[in-house]
XYZ file of C-alpha atoms in Angstrom:
343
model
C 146.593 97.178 54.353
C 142.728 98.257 53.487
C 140.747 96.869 56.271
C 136.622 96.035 55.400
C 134.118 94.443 56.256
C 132.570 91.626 54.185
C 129.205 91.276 53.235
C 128.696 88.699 55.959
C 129.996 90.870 58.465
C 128.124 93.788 57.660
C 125.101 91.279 57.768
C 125.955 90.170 61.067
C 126.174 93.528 62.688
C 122.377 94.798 61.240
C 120.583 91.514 61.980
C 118.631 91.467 65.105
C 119.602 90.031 68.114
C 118.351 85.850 67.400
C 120.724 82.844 67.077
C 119.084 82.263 63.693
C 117.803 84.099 60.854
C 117.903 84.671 56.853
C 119.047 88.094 55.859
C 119.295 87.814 52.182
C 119.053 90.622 49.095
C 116.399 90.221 46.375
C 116.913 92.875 43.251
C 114.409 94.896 41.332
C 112.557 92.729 39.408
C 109.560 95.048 38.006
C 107.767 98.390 39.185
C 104.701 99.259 37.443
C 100.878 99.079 38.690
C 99.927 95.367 39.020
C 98.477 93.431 42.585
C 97.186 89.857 41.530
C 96.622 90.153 45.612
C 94.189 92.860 45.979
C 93.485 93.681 42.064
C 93.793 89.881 40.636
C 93.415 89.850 36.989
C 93.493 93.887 36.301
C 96.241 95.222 34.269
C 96.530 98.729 36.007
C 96.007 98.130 39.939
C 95.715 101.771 41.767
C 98.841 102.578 42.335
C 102.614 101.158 41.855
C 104.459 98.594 43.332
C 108.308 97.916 43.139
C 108.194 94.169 43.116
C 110.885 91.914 43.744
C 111.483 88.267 43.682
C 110.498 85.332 41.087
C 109.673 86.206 37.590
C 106.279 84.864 37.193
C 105.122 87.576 39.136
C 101.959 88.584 36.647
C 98.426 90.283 36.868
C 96.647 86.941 38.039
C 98.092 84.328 40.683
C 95.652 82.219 42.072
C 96.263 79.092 43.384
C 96.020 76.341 42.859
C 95.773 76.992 39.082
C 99.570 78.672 39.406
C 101.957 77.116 41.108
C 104.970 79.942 41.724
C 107.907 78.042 41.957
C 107.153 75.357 39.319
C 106.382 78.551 36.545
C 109.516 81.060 37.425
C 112.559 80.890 35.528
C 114.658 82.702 37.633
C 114.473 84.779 41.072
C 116.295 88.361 41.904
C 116.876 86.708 45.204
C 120.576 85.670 46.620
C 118.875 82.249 47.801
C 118.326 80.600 44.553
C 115.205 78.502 45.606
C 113.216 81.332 46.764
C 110.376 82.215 43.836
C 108.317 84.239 46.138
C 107.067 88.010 45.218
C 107.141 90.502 47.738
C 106.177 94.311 46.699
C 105.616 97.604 48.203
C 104.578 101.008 47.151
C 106.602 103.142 45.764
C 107.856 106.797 46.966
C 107.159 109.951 45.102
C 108.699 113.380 45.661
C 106.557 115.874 45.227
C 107.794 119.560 44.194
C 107.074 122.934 45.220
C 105.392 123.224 41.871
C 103.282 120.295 42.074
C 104.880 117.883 40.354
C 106.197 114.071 40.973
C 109.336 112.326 40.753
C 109.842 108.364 41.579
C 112.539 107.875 43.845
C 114.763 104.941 43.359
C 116.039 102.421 45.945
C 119.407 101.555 46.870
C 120.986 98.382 48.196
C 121.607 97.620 51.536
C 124.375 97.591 53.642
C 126.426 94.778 52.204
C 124.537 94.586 49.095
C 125.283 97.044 47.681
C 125.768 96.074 44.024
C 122.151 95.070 44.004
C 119.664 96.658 41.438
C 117.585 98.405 43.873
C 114.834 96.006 45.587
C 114.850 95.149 49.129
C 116.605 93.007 51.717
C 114.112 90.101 53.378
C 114.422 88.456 56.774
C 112.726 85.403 58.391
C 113.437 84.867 61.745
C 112.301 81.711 63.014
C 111.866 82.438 66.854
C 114.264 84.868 69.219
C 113.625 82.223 71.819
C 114.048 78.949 70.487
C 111.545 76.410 69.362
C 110.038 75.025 65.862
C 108.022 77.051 63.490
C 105.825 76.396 60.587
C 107.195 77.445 57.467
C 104.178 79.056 54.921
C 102.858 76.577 52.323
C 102.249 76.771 48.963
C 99.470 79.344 47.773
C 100.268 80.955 51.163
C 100.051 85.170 50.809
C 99.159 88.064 53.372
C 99.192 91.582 53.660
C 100.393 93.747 56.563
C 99.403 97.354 56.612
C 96.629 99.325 55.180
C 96.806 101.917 52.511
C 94.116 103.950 53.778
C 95.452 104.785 56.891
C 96.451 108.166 57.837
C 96.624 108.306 61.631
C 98.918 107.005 64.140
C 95.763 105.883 65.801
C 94.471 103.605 62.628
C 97.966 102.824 62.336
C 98.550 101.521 65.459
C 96.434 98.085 64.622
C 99.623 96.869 63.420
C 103.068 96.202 65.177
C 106.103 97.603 64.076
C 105.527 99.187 60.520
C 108.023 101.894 60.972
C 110.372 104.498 59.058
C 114.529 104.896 60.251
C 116.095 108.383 59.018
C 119.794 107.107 57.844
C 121.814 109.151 59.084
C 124.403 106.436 57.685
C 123.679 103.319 55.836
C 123.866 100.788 58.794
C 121.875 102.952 61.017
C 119.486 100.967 63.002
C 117.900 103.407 66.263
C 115.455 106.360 66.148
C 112.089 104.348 64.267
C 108.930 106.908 63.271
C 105.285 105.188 62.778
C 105.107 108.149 60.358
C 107.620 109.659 57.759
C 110.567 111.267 59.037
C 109.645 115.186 59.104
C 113.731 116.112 58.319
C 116.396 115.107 54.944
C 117.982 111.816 55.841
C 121.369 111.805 54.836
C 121.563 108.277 53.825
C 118.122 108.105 52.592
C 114.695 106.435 54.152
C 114.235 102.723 55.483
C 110.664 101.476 55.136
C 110.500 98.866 57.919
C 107.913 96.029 57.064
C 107.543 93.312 59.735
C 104.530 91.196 59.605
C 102.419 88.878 61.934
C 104.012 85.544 63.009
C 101.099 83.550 64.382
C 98.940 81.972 61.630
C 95.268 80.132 61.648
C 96.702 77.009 60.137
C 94.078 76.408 57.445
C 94.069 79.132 55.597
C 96.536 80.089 52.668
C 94.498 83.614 52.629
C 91.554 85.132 53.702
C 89.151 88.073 52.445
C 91.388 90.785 53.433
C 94.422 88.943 53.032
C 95.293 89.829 56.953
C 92.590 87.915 58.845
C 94.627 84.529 58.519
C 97.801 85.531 60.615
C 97.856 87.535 64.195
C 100.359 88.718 66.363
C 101.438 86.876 69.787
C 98.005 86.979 72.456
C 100.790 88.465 74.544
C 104.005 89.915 74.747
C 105.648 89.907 70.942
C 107.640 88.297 69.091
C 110.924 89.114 70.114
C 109.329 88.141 73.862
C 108.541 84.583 72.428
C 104.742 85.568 73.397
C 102.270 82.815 72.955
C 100.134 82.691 69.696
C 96.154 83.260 70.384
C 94.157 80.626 70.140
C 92.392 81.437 66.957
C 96.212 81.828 65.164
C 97.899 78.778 67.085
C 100.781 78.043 64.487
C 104.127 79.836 65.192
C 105.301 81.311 61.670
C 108.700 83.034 61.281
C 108.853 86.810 61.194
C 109.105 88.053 57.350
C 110.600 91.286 57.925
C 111.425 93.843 54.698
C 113.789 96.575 54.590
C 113.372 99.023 51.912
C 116.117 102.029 51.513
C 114.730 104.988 49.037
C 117.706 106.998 48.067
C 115.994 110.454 49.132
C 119.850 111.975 48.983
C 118.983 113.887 45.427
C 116.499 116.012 47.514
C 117.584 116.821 50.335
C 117.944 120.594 49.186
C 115.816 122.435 51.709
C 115.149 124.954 49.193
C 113.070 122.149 47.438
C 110.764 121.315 50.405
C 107.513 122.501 50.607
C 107.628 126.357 51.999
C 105.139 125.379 55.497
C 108.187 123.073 56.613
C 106.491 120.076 56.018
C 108.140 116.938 54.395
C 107.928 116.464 50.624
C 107.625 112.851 49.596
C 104.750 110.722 49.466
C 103.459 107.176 48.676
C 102.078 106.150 45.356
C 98.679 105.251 46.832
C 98.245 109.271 47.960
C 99.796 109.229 51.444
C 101.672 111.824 52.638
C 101.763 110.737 56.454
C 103.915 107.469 56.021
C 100.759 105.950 58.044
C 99.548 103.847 54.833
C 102.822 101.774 55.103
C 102.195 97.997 54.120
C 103.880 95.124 52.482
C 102.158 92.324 49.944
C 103.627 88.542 49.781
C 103.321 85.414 47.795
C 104.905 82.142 48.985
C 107.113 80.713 46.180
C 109.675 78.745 47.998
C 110.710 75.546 45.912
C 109.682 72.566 47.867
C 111.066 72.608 51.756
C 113.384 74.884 51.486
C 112.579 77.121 53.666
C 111.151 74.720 56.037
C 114.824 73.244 55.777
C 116.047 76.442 56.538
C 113.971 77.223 59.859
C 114.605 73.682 60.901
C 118.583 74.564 60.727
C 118.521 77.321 62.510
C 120.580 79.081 59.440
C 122.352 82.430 60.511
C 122.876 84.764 57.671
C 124.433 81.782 55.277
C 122.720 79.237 54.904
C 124.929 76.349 53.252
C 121.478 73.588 53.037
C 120.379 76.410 50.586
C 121.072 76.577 46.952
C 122.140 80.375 46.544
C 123.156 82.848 43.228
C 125.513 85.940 43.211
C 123.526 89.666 43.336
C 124.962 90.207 39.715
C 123.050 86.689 38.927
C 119.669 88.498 40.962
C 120.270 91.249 39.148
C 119.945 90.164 35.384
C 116.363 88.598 36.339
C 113.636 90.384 35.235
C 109.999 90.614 34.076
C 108.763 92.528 30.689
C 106.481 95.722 32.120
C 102.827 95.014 31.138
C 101.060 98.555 32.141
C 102.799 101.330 29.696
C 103.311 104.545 31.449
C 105.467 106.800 32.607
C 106.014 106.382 36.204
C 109.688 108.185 36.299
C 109.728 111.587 34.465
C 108.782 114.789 36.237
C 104.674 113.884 36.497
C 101.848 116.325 36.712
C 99.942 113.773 38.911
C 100.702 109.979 40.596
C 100.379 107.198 38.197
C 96.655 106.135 37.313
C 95.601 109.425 38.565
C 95.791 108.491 42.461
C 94.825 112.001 44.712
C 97.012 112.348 47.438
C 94.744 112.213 50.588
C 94.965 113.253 54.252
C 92.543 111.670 57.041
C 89.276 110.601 56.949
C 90.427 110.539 53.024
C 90.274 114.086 52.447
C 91.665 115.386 48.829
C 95.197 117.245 49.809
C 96.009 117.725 46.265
């Protein structure tokens, strides 16, 4: 008899440590240069996302005038109901001759069929007790692109790298990229803040409206500061990029250094951030927190990952973003710190 593991069980064995989360997979649904977050309205934002999620994900979001859930058709996301966007940047490797290549993503452990994408959590608490779920027009931003230093990159909690040595490893975390070949491939690690203002759906910088716990973490059940009083759940991403095509030492760069790098210009890993946009239908995920859902979640309406994996969105900026490229899309430098030109 073939013994396996289910998808649930796989689930159950990589989710933290909490009586209640949703661990859920959300397909590919576009990569090309748009940010109606930081670049609203430009067609051609600096540098490339991989975006996943609802399909009205477009160049210009603002709410109230779009309402996400009401103007998507369909969602790459197992739990049917979900609409939001969530993006990243996307990895590069860069050859001994100068040149770029995209490097894909895989699915996770136990999604595995999925096209690519991501796998999302929201935790509610570790320690028990009611949180807020976002509202509509709710977005934020964890992370900042410009960083380059584990000292500038330090202002945020647990934006991390994991070197697979297998797909369900979960141990050995790097602020910065992993400096050997992963044999499974790289796991960006995207958790953001879970304490919010309670007023405001965004703010300038798109950070200023959430904060971590005054004390302790998370995970500790530390209290929210005053200024950020409402307890929010944990949106966590994890993003595998299937580095396994070049893992040929022979192809890194000849100083020993590590070869891949972010499609904003960062080498380091230290840039690592994540973008969202609320787009939950109604109280879902309110309903969700409130049940203390664990994995499944059967007060959910949910799809099959072949279902998440036939939405999609038409690409708007025509480039080439996957051939062998003589530079990162929209001509971004790569940069070390203090945003000095590397190449």
């Amino acid at each position: 008899m073939q013994l396996y593991l289910s998808s649930v069980a796989v689930a159950a064995l990589l989710a933290p440590s909490v009586h209640a989360l949703l661990r859920f997979s959300c397909s590919q649904l576009v990569v090309e240069r748009l940010d109606p977050l930081v670049n609203p309205g430009v067609t051609g934002s600096p540098h490339v996302h991989q975006v996943i999620g609802g399909n009205a994900f477009n160049a210009s979001m603002d709410y109230p005038r779009m309402d996400i859930p009401s103007e998507a058709t369909c969602t790459t996301c197992t739990f049917a109901e979900d609409f939001s966007n969530y993006w990243t940047a996307v990895l590069y490797f860069r050859a001994r001759n100068g040149t770029y290549k995209r490097v894909q993503q895989m699915g996770n452990a136990g999604f595995e069929s999925s096209n690519g994408g991501m796998t999302v959590y929201y935790t509610p608490s570790y320690t028990g007790g009611k949180v807020t779920a976002f509202k509509p027009g709710f977005r934020m931003i964890v992370g900042n692109p410009t960083y380059r230093t584990q000292a500038e990159a330090s202002k945020f909690r647990q934006l991390t790298y994991t070197c697979l040595e297998t797909i369900t490893t979960r141990t050995g975390e790097t602020m910065d990229m992993p400096k050997k070949p992963c044999k499974a491939g790289i796991m960006a690690n995207i958790r953001f803040p879970t304490c919010w203002d309670g007023k405001n759906l965004d703010s300038a910088d798109h950070s200023s409206h959430v904060a971590y716990p005054a004390s302790g973490t998370f995970e500790s059940g530390g209290a929210c500061p005053s200024t950020h009083p409402v307890k929010i759940p944990q949106l966590f991403y994890e993003v595998i990029w299937d580095t396994r095509p070049f893992n040929n030492p022979n192809d890194w760069p000849t100083d020993g250094s590590q070869p891949f790098v972010w499609s904003y210009g960062d080498p380091t890993g230290y840039g690592n951030h994540g973008d969202y946009m609320f787009g939950w239908k109604g109280n879902a995920l309110q309903t969700a927190m409130d049940s203390n859902c664990n994995i499944n979640c059967p007060q959910l309406k949910s799809q099959s990952i072949a279902q998440g994996n036939q939405c999609s969105k038409q690409v708007t900026v025509n480039e080439n973003i996957d051939g062998w490229l003589t530079e990162l899309p929209g001509g971004m430098p790569v940069t070390g710190a203090g945003g000095k030109v590397l190449y």
